[in-house]
Phi, psi and omega in degrees: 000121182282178202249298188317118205281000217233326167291282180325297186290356155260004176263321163316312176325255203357286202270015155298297212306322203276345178252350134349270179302342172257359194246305185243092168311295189276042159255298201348094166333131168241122188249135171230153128275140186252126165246041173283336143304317166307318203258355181259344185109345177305134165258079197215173177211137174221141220239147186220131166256134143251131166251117152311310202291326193257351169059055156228173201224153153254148199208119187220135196223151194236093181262138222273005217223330180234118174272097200091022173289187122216143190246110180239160209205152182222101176245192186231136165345300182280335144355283185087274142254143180266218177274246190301169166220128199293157186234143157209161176294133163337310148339283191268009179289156196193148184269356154282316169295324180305346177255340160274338167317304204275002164298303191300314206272300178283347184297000000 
């Protein structure tokens, strides 16, 4: 099982989008990793669900400073980001809650 958390949160990533994606055609997710926050000195990596039609974002970020976190956020596109943002362990994170996320947020 790897370790690296930026690894577990893109292999959940994945296979929600792939189930996402075989169940609700008129979801279909656009998935990015961001290192732009990395590359500014923020020690952190963030991962974006988009659904176009509906212009909303899951925004989920992994910060080197809270270890084994996921820091999650639910905006619209055009936000970008909001206020707080919730947290649950990396742990109980699952690609079954990442697949009722984007049914509830994108359905």
């Amino acid at each position: 099982m790897p370790t690296d958390p930026l690894k577990i949160l893109s292999d959940l990533v994945s296979d929600a989008h792939a189930r996402i994606q075989a169940a609700h055609e008129h979801i279909n997710p656009v998935v990015e990793v961001r290192q732009g926050m990395r590359n500014a000195g923020i020690p952190a990596d963030v991962l974006t669900l988009d659904c176009l039609r509906t212009q909303r974002r899951i925004t989920l970020i992994l910060h080197d400073q809270q270890s084994g976190v996921v820091l999650y956020q639910f905006v619209t596109r055009a936000e970008e980001v909001g206020g707080e943002f919730k947290q649950m362990p990396l742990e109980d994170m699952s690609s079954d809650t990442l697949v009722e996320w984007m049914e509830d947020y994108f359905g």
